[in-house]
Amino acid sequence: SPGASSPGGLVVVGSYVGKTTAQLETLKARCAWLDFVEVDVGELLREGDAYVRAVATRVDVSLESGGSVALYTSRAKVQDDGAGGLVIGETVNGALCDVVARAAARKPAFVVAKGGITSNDVAVRALGVERAEVLGQVVPGVPAWRLGGETRLPGSAYVVFPGNVGDDG
């Protein structure tokens, strides 16, 4: 784990597909040095902005101390919004983006986003990406970018990790 003089990184897991859930469990088992911060969808829906601020503060404190954070959504699929879960999904993604945008001020050393929609929204909405250089693939189907100068993290590494890519490890 990085020390206080070296910023940690941020892993954002929005996808709730089975493969991502298994990968998250592997991450928890293998990377005890990460601070795992859950966004409980039920609490988010009940408490709104106050809950988002509390989660963002927890992420900020960890990053500020040089730690790395795995920010993830609760695994239960919640779709009782009358729109097949689209409204709830947008609320959850908005909360993740709000937390990441705030965390960007701590200049994390890297950002990994897990989930196709999550990866796109974190890049565009939270980090302000308009241009990025594709550096190559971390593993097949998982590209690494160097973020452009217009972003909240110019020159930083950003890994786009789609939800249904890879194995459990």
mmCIF file with all atom_site columns, C-alpha atoms in Angstrom:
data_model
loop_
_atom_site.group_PDB
_atom_site.id
_atom_site.type_symbol
_atom_site.label_atom_id
_atom_site.label_alt_id
_atom_site.label_comp_id
_atom_site.label_asym_id
_atom_site.label_entity_id
_atom_site.label_seq_id
_atom_site.pdbx_PDB_ins_code
_atom_site.Cartn_x
_atom_site.Cartn_y
_atom_site.Cartn_z
_atom_site.occupancy
_atom_site.B_iso_or_equiv
_atom_site.pdbx_formal_charge
_atom_site.auth_seq_id
_atom_site.auth_comp_id
_atom_site.auth_asym_id
_atom_site.auth_atom_id
_atom_site.pdbx_PDB_model_num
ATOM 1   C CA . SER A 1 1   ? 0.000   0.000   0.000   1.00 0.00 ? 1   SER A CA 1
ATOM 2   C CA . PRO A 1 2   ? 1.330   3.465   -0.859  1.00 0.00 ? 2   PRO A CA 1
ATOM 3   C CA . GLY A 1 3   ? 2.444   5.758   1.946   1.00 0.00 ? 3   GLY A CA 1
ATOM 4   C CA . ALA A 1 4   ? 1.070   9.210   2.656   1.00 0.00 ? 4   ALA A CA 1
ATOM 5   C CA . SER A 1 5   ? 3.650   10.817  0.345   1.00 0.00 ? 5   SER A CA 1
ATOM 6   C CA . SER A 1 6   ? 2.506   8.632   -2.540  1.00 0.00 ? 6   SER A CA 1
ATOM 7   C CA . PRO A 1 7   ? -1.125  8.805   -3.591  1.00 0.00 ? 7   PRO A CA 1
ATOM 8   C CA . GLY A 1 8   ? -3.079  5.594   -3.721  1.00 0.00 ? 8   GLY A CA 1
ATOM 9   C CA . GLY A 1 9   ? -5.462  4.629   -6.461  1.00 0.00 ? 9   GLY A CA 1
ATOM 10  C CA . LEU A 1 10  ? -9.173  4.248   -6.950  1.00 0.00 ? 10  LEU A CA 1
ATOM 11  C CA . VAL A 1 11  ? -11.051 1.186   -8.214  1.00 0.00 ? 11  VAL A CA 1
ATOM 12  C CA . VAL A 1 12  ? -14.732 1.814   -9.021  1.00 0.00 ? 12  VAL A CA 1
ATOM 13  C CA . VAL A 1 13  ? -17.019 -1.206  -9.399  1.00 0.00 ? 13  VAL A CA 1
ATOM 14  C CA . GLY A 1 14  ? -20.507 -0.417  -10.648 1.00 0.00 ? 14  GLY A CA 1
ATOM 15  C CA . SER A 1 15  ? -21.350 -3.532  -12.616 1.00 0.00 ? 15  SER A CA 1
ATOM 16  C CA . TYR A 1 16  ? -23.470 -6.009  -10.655 1.00 0.00 ? 16  TYR A CA 1
ATOM 17  C CA . VAL A 1 17  ? -23.308 -8.938  -13.121 1.00 0.00 ? 17  VAL A CA 1
ATOM 18  C CA . GLY A 1 18  ? -22.316 -12.299 -11.671 1.00 0.00 ? 18  GLY A CA 1
ATOM 19  C CA . LYS A 1 19  ? -18.819 -12.242 -13.171 1.00 0.00 ? 19  LYS A CA 1
ATOM 20  C CA . THR A 1 20  ? -18.082 -8.846  -11.633 1.00 0.00 ? 20  THR A CA 1
ATOM 21  C CA . THR A 1 21  ? -19.379 -9.992  -8.249  1.00 0.00 ? 21  THR A CA 1
ATOM 22  C CA . ALA A 1 22  ? -17.027 -13.001 -8.358  1.00 0.00 ? 22  ALA A CA 1
ATOM 23  C CA . GLN A 1 23  ? -14.133 -10.732 -9.384  1.00 0.00 ? 23  GLN A CA 1
ATOM 24  C CA . LEU A 1 24  ? -14.942 -8.345  -6.534  1.00 0.00 ? 24  LEU A CA 1
ATOM 25  C CA . GLU A 1 25  ? -14.844 -11.241 -4.061  1.00 0.00 ? 25  GLU A CA 1
ATOM 26  C CA . THR A 1 26  ? -11.441 -12.268 -5.447  1.00 0.00 ? 26  THR A CA 1
ATOM 27  C CA . LEU A 1 27  ? -10.227 -8.674  -5.114  1.00 0.00 ? 27  LEU A CA 1
ATOM 28  C CA . LYS A 1 28  ? -11.355 -8.607  -1.483  1.00 0.00 ? 28  LYS A CA 1
ATOM 29  C CA . ALA A 1 29  ? -9.564  -11.895 -0.767  1.00 0.00 ? 29  ALA A CA 1
ATOM 30  C CA . ARG A 1 30  ? -6.309  -10.921 -2.496  1.00 0.00 ? 30  ARG A CA 1
ATOM 31  C CA . CYS A 1 31  ? -6.026  -7.205  -1.769  1.00 0.00 ? 31  CYS A CA 1
ATOM 32  C CA . ALA A 1 32  ? -6.552  -6.618  1.930   1.00 0.00 ? 32  ALA A CA 1
ATOM 33  C CA . TRP A 1 33  ? -4.501  -3.400  1.526   1.00 0.00 ? 33  TRP A CA 1
ATOM 34  C CA . LEU A 1 34  ? -7.446  -1.797  -0.310  1.00 0.00 ? 34  LEU A CA 1
ATOM 35  C CA . ASP A 1 35  ? -10.027 0.142   1.669   1.00 0.00 ? 35  ASP A CA 1
ATOM 36  C CA . PHE A 1 36  ? -13.332 -1.361  0.485   1.00 0.00 ? 36  PHE A CA 1
ATOM 37  C CA . VAL A 1 37  ? -16.124 1.226   0.495   1.00 0.00 ? 37  VAL A CA 1
ATOM 38  C CA . GLU A 1 38  ? -19.605 0.003   -0.374  1.00 0.00 ? 38  GLU A CA 1
ATOM 39  C CA . VAL A 1 39  ? -22.330 2.200   -1.827  1.00 0.00 ? 39  VAL A CA 1
ATOM 40  C CA . ASP A 1 40  ? -25.420 0.536   -0.371  1.00 0.00 ? 40  ASP A CA 1
ATOM 41  C CA . VAL A 1 41  ? -28.119 1.121   -2.990  1.00 0.00 ? 41  VAL A CA 1
ATOM 42  C CA . GLY A 1 42  ? -30.935 0.895   -0.434  1.00 0.00 ? 42  GLY A CA 1
ATOM 43  C CA . GLU A 1 43  ? -29.327 3.542   1.786   1.00 0.00 ? 43  GLU A CA 1
ATOM 44  C CA . LEU A 1 44  ? -28.566 5.705   -1.241  1.00 0.00 ? 44  LEU A CA 1
ATOM 45  C CA . LEU A 1 45  ? -32.217 5.622   -2.314  1.00 0.00 ? 45  LEU A CA 1
ATOM 46  C CA . ARG A 1 46  ? -33.416 6.425   1.225   1.00 0.00 ? 46  ARG A CA 1
ATOM 47  C CA . GLU A 1 47  ? -30.851 9.078   2.162   1.00 0.00 ? 47  GLU A CA 1
ATOM 48  C CA . GLY A 1 48  ? -29.802 10.644  -1.151  1.00 0.00 ? 48  GLY A CA 1
ATOM 49  C CA . ASP A 1 49  ? -27.188 13.391  -1.197  1.00 0.00 ? 49  ASP A CA 1
ATOM 50  C CA . ALA A 1 50  ? -26.331 13.095  2.499   1.00 0.00 ? 50  ALA A CA 1
ATOM 51  C CA . TYR A 1 51  ? -25.365 9.463   1.950   1.00 0.00 ? 51  TYR A CA 1
ATOM 52  C CA . VAL A 1 52  ? -23.290 10.342  -1.138  1.00 0.00 ? 52  VAL A CA 1
ATOM 53  C CA . ARG A 1 53  ? -21.411 12.986  0.865   1.00 0.00 ? 53  ARG A CA 1
ATOM 54  C CA . ALA A 1 54  ? -20.685 10.470  3.647   1.00 0.00 ? 54  ALA A CA 1
ATOM 55  C CA . VAL A 1 55  ? -19.319 7.928   1.159   1.00 0.00 ? 55  VAL A CA 1
ATOM 56  C CA . ALA A 1 56  ? -17.251 10.613  -0.587  1.00 0.00 ? 56  ALA A CA 1
ATOM 57  C CA . THR A 1 57  ? -15.764 11.691  2.744   1.00 0.00 ? 57  THR A CA 1
ATOM 58  C CA . ARG A 1 58  ? -14.743 8.112   3.536   1.00 0.00 ? 58  ARG A CA 1
ATOM 59  C CA . VAL A 1 59  ? -13.040 7.793   0.123   1.00 0.00 ? 59  VAL A CA 1
ATOM 60  C CA . ASP A 1 60  ? -11.340 11.183  0.548   1.00 0.00 ? 60  ASP A CA 1
ATOM 61  C CA . VAL A 1 61  ? -9.942  10.273  3.954   1.00 0.00 ? 61  VAL A CA 1
ATOM 62  C CA . SER A 1 62  ? -8.452  7.045   2.642   1.00 0.00 ? 62  SER A CA 1
ATOM 63  C CA . LEU A 1 63  ? -6.915  8.677   -0.435  1.00 0.00 ? 63  LEU A CA 1
ATOM 64  C CA . GLU A 1 64  ? -5.621  11.616  1.576   1.00 0.00 ? 64  GLU A CA 1
ATOM 65  C CA . SER A 1 65  ? -3.746  9.220   3.862   1.00 0.00 ? 65  SER A CA 1
ATOM 66  C CA . GLY A 1 66  ? -2.118  7.547   0.833   1.00 0.00 ? 66  GLY A CA 1
ATOM 67  C CA . GLY A 1 67  ? -4.387  4.509   0.755   1.00 0.00 ? 67  GLY A CA 1
ATOM 68  C CA . SER A 1 68  ? -6.099  2.932   -2.221  1.00 0.00 ? 68  SER A CA 1
ATOM 69  C CA . VAL A 1 69  ? -9.854  2.492   -2.357  1.00 0.00 ? 69  VAL A CA 1
ATOM 70  C CA . ALA A 1 70  ? -12.205 0.006   -3.983  1.00 0.00 ? 70  ALA A CA 1
ATOM 71  C CA . LEU A 1 71  ? -15.548 1.816   -4.256  1.00 0.00 ? 71  LEU A CA 1
ATOM 72  C CA . TYR A 1 72  ? -18.318 -0.622  -5.157  1.00 0.00 ? 72  TYR A CA 1
ATOM 73  C CA . THR A 1 73  ? -22.077 -0.857  -5.266  1.00 0.00 ? 73  THR A CA 1
ATOM 74  C CA . SER A 1 74  ? -24.037 -3.325  -3.186  1.00 0.00 ? 74  SER A CA 1
ATOM 75  C CA . ARG A 1 75  ? -24.587 -6.526  -5.122  1.00 0.00 ? 75  ARG A CA 1
ATOM 76  C CA . ALA A 1 76  ? -28.377 -6.851  -4.873  1.00 0.00 ? 76  ALA A CA 1
ATOM 77  C CA . LYS A 1 77  ? -30.117 -5.812  -8.079  1.00 0.00 ? 77  LYS A CA 1
ATOM 78  C CA . VAL A 1 78  ? -32.798 -3.214  -7.266  1.00 0.00 ? 78  VAL A CA 1
ATOM 79  C CA . GLN A 1 79  ? -35.272 -2.482  -10.058 1.00 0.00 ? 79  GLN A CA 1
ATOM 80  C CA . ASP A 1 80  ? -38.520 -1.453  -8.369  1.00 0.00 ? 80  ASP A CA 1
ATOM 81  C CA . ASP A 1 81  ? -38.663 2.002   -9.934  1.00 0.00 ? 81  ASP A CA 1
ATOM 82  C CA . GLY A 1 82  ? -41.386 1.387   -12.527 1.00 0.00 ? 82  GLY A CA 1
ATOM 83  C CA . ALA A 1 83  ? -38.819 1.711   -15.335 1.00 0.00 ? 83  ALA A CA 1
ATOM 84  C CA . GLY A 1 84  ? -37.049 -1.644  -15.117 1.00 0.00 ? 84  GLY A CA 1
ATOM 85  C CA . GLY A 1 85  ? -34.353 -0.221  -12.881 1.00 0.00 ? 85  GLY A CA 1
ATOM 86  C CA . LEU A 1 86  ? -33.267 2.555   -15.252 1.00 0.00 ? 86  LEU A CA 1
ATOM 87  C CA . VAL A 1 87  ? -34.058 5.362   -12.812 1.00 0.00 ? 87  VAL A CA 1
ATOM 88  C CA . ILE A 1 88  ? -32.317 3.557   -9.952  1.00 0.00 ? 88  ILE A CA 1
ATOM 89  C CA . GLY A 1 89  ? -29.363 2.727   -12.211 1.00 0.00 ? 89  GLY A CA 1
ATOM 90  C CA . GLU A 1 90  ? -28.977 6.394   -13.120 1.00 0.00 ? 90  GLU A CA 1
ATOM 91  C CA . THR A 1 91  ? -29.139 7.372   -9.436  1.00 0.00 ? 91  THR A CA 1
ATOM 92  C CA . VAL A 1 92  ? -26.443 4.839   -8.551  1.00 0.00 ? 92  VAL A CA 1
ATOM 93  C CA . ASN A 1 93  ? -24.208 5.853   -11.460 1.00 0.00 ? 93  ASN A CA 1
ATOM 94  C CA . GLY A 1 94  ? -24.681 9.510   -10.575 1.00 0.00 ? 94  GLY A CA 1
ATOM 95  C CA . ALA A 1 95  ? -23.621 8.801   -6.997  1.00 0.00 ? 95  ALA A CA 1
ATOM 96  C CA . LEU A 1 96  ? -20.504 6.926   -8.152  1.00 0.00 ? 96  LEU A CA 1
ATOM 97  C CA . CYS A 1 97  ? -19.615 9.788   -10.481 1.00 0.00 ? 97  CYS A CA 1
ATOM 98  C CA . ASP A 1 98  ? -20.119 12.372  -7.727  1.00 0.00 ? 98  ASP A CA 1
ATOM 99  C CA . VAL A 1 99  ? -17.807 10.443  -5.393  1.00 0.00 ? 99  VAL A CA 1
ATOM 100 C CA . VAL A 1 100 ? -15.145 9.967   -8.108  1.00 0.00 ? 100 VAL A CA 1
ATOM 101 C CA . ALA A 1 101 ? -15.275 13.634  -9.170  1.00 0.00 ? 101 ALA A CA 1
ATOM 102 C CA . ARG A 1 102 ? -14.667 14.669  -5.571  1.00 0.00 ? 102 ARG A CA 1
ATOM 103 C CA . ALA A 1 103 ? -11.939 12.024  -5.140  1.00 0.00 ? 103 ALA A CA 1
ATOM 104 C CA . ALA A 1 104 ? -10.144 13.358  -8.228  1.00 0.00 ? 104 ALA A CA 1
ATOM 105 C CA . ALA A 1 105 ? -9.122  16.389  -6.155  1.00 0.00 ? 105 ALA A CA 1
ATOM 106 C CA . ARG A 1 106 ? -6.934  13.991  -4.121  1.00 0.00 ? 106 ARG A CA 1
ATOM 107 C CA . LYS A 1 107 ? -5.100  13.078  -7.375  1.00 0.00 ? 107 LYS A CA 1
ATOM 108 C CA . PRO A 1 108 ? -5.245  9.285   -7.141  1.00 0.00 ? 108 PRO A CA 1
ATOM 109 C CA . ALA A 1 109 ? -2.322  7.600   -8.901  1.00 0.00 ? 109 ALA A CA 1
ATOM 110 C CA . PHE A 1 110 ? -4.690  5.577   -11.077 1.00 0.00 ? 110 PHE A CA 1
ATOM 111 C CA . VAL A 1 111 ? -8.374  4.878   -11.639 1.00 0.00 ? 111 VAL A CA 1
ATOM 112 C CA . VAL A 1 112 ? -9.836  1.520   -12.656 1.00 0.00 ? 112 VAL A CA 1
ATOM 113 C CA . ALA A 1 113 ? -13.528 1.445   -13.563 1.00 0.00 ? 113 ALA A CA 1
ATOM 114 C CA . LYS A 1 114 ? -15.377 -1.885  -13.701 1.00 0.00 ? 114 LYS A CA 1
ATOM 115 C CA . GLY A 1 115 ? -18.506 -2.072  -15.838 1.00 0.00 ? 115 GLY A CA 1
ATOM 116 C CA . GLY A 1 116 ? -19.208 -0.745  -19.318 1.00 0.00 ? 116 GLY A CA 1
ATOM 117 C CA . ILE A 1 117 ? -21.645 2.012   -18.384 1.00 0.00 ? 117 ILE A CA 1
ATOM 118 C CA . THR A 1 118 ? -19.685 2.727   -15.207 1.00 0.00 ? 118 THR A CA 1
ATOM 119 C CA . SER A 1 119 ? -16.419 3.067   -17.155 1.00 0.00 ? 119 SER A CA 1
ATOM 120 C CA . ASN A 1 120 ? -17.987 5.464   -19.643 1.00 0.00 ? 120 ASN A CA 1
ATOM 121 C CA . ASP A 1 121 ? -19.741 7.611   -17.050 1.00 0.00 ? 121 ASP A CA 1
ATOM 122 C CA . VAL A 1 122 ? -16.739 7.793   -14.714 1.00 0.00 ? 122 VAL A CA 1
ATOM 123 C CA . ALA A 1 123 ? -14.548 8.852   -17.654 1.00 0.00 ? 123 ALA A CA 1
ATOM 124 C CA . VAL A 1 124 ? -16.892 11.436  -19.134 1.00 0.00 ? 124 VAL A CA 1
ATOM 125 C CA . ARG A 1 125 ? -18.994 12.670  -16.219 1.00 0.00 ? 125 ARG A CA 1
ATOM 126 C CA . ALA A 1 126 ? -16.655 12.300  -13.252 1.00 0.00 ? 126 ALA A CA 1
ATOM 127 C CA . LEU A 1 127 ? -13.248 12.885  -14.831 1.00 0.00 ? 127 LEU A CA 1
ATOM 128 C CA . GLY A 1 128 ? -14.184 15.141  -17.764 1.00 0.00 ? 128 GLY A CA 1
ATOM 129 C CA . VAL A 1 129 ? -12.471 13.017  -20.414 1.00 0.00 ? 129 VAL A CA 1
ATOM 130 C CA . GLU A 1 130 ? -12.702 14.376  -23.940 1.00 0.00 ? 130 GLU A CA 1
ATOM 131 C CA . ARG A 1 131 ? -9.429  12.882  -25.189 1.00 0.00 ? 131 ARG A CA 1
ATOM 132 C CA . ALA A 1 132 ? -7.280  10.001  -24.033 1.00 0.00 ? 132 ALA A CA 1
ATOM 133 C CA . GLU A 1 133 ? -4.359  8.076   -25.413 1.00 0.00 ? 133 GLU A CA 1
ATOM 134 C CA . VAL A 1 134 ? -4.901  4.318   -25.516 1.00 0.00 ? 134 VAL A CA 1
ATOM 135 C CA . LEU A 1 135 ? -1.720  2.800   -24.095 1.00 0.00 ? 135 LEU A CA 1
ATOM 136 C CA . GLY A 1 136 ? -2.636  -0.816  -24.793 1.00 0.00 ? 136 GLY A CA 1
ATOM 137 C CA . GLN A 1 137 ? -4.398  -3.641  -23.015 1.00 0.00 ? 137 GLN A CA 1
ATOM 138 C CA . VAL A 1 138 ? -3.827  -4.751  -19.443 1.00 0.00 ? 138 VAL A CA 1
ATOM 139 C CA . VAL A 1 139 ? -5.366  -8.096  -20.417 1.00 0.00 ? 139 VAL A CA 1
ATOM 140 C CA . PRO A 1 140 ? -7.433  -8.855  -23.541 1.00 0.00 ? 140 PRO A CA 1
ATOM 141 C CA . GLY A 1 141 ? -10.492 -6.585  -23.626 1.00 0.00 ? 141 GLY A CA 1
ATOM 142 C CA . VAL A 1 142 ? -9.265  -4.284  -20.834 1.00 0.00 ? 142 VAL A CA 1
ATOM 143 C CA . PRO A 1 143 ? -7.636  -1.139  -22.261 1.00 0.00 ? 143 PRO A CA 1
ATOM 144 C CA . ALA A 1 144 ? -5.490  1.320   -20.348 1.00 0.00 ? 144 ALA A CA 1
ATOM 145 C CA . TRP A 1 145 ? -5.680  5.007   -21.214 1.00 0.00 ? 145 TRP A CA 1
ATOM 146 C CA . ARG A 1 146 ? -3.558  8.041   -20.400 1.00 0.00 ? 146 ARG A CA 1
ATOM 147 C CA . LEU A 1 147 ? -6.016  10.855  -19.664 1.00 0.00 ? 147 LEU A CA 1
ATOM 148 C CA . GLY A 1 148 ? -5.874  14.101  -21.628 1.00 0.00 ? 148 GLY A CA 1
ATOM 149 C CA . GLY A 1 149 ? -4.953  17.528  -20.316 1.00 0.00 ? 149 GLY A CA 1
ATOM 150 C CA . GLU A 1 150 ? -8.577  18.678  -20.126 1.00 0.00 ? 150 GLU A CA 1
ATOM 151 C CA . THR A 1 151 ? -9.492  16.072  -17.497 1.00 0.00 ? 151 THR A CA 1
ATOM 152 C CA . ARG A 1 152 ? -9.584  16.289  -13.721 1.00 0.00 ? 152 ARG A CA 1
ATOM 153 C CA . LEU A 1 153 ? -6.558  13.934  -13.708 1.00 0.00 ? 153 LEU A CA 1
ATOM 154 C CA . PRO A 1 154 ? -4.361  14.981  -16.646 1.00 0.00 ? 154 PRO A CA 1
ATOM 155 C CA . GLY A 1 155 ? -1.782  12.372  -17.613 1.00 0.00 ? 155 GLY A CA 1
ATOM 156 C CA . SER A 1 156 ? -3.136  9.774   -15.185 1.00 0.00 ? 156 SER A CA 1
ATOM 157 C CA . ALA A 1 157 ? -3.717  6.119   -15.966 1.00 0.00 ? 157 ALA A CA 1
ATOM 158 C CA . TYR A 1 158 ? -7.331  5.014   -16.444 1.00 0.00 ? 158 TYR A CA 1
ATOM 159 C CA . VAL A 1 159 ? -8.292  1.372   -16.939 1.00 0.00 ? 159 VAL A CA 1
ATOM 160 C CA . VAL A 1 160 ? -11.600 0.511   -18.627 1.00 0.00 ? 160 VAL A CA 1
ATOM 161 C CA . PHE A 1 161 ? -12.696 -2.909  -17.360 1.00 0.00 ? 161 PHE A CA 1
ATOM 162 C CA . PRO A 1 162 ? -16.025 -4.039  -18.914 1.00 0.00 ? 162 PRO A CA 1
ATOM 163 C CA . GLY A 1 163 ? -18.377 -6.017  -16.684 1.00 0.00 ? 163 GLY A CA 1
ATOM 164 C CA . ASN A 1 164 ? -18.356 -9.358  -18.490 1.00 0.00 ? 164 ASN A CA 1
ATOM 165 C CA . VAL A 1 165 ? -14.633 -9.559  -19.280 1.00 0.00 ? 165 VAL A CA 1
ATOM 166 C CA . GLY A 1 166 ? -12.108 -11.891 -17.665 1.00 0.00 ? 166 GLY A CA 1
ATOM 167 C CA . ASP A 1 167 ? -12.368 -14.768 -15.241 1.00 0.00 ? 167 ASP A CA 1
ATOM 168 C CA . ASP A 1 168 ? -12.851 -14.717 -11.479 1.00 0.00 ? 168 ASP A CA 1
ATOM 169 C CA . GLY A 1 169 ? -9.172  -13.843 -10.933 1.00 0.00 ? 169 GLY A CA 1
#
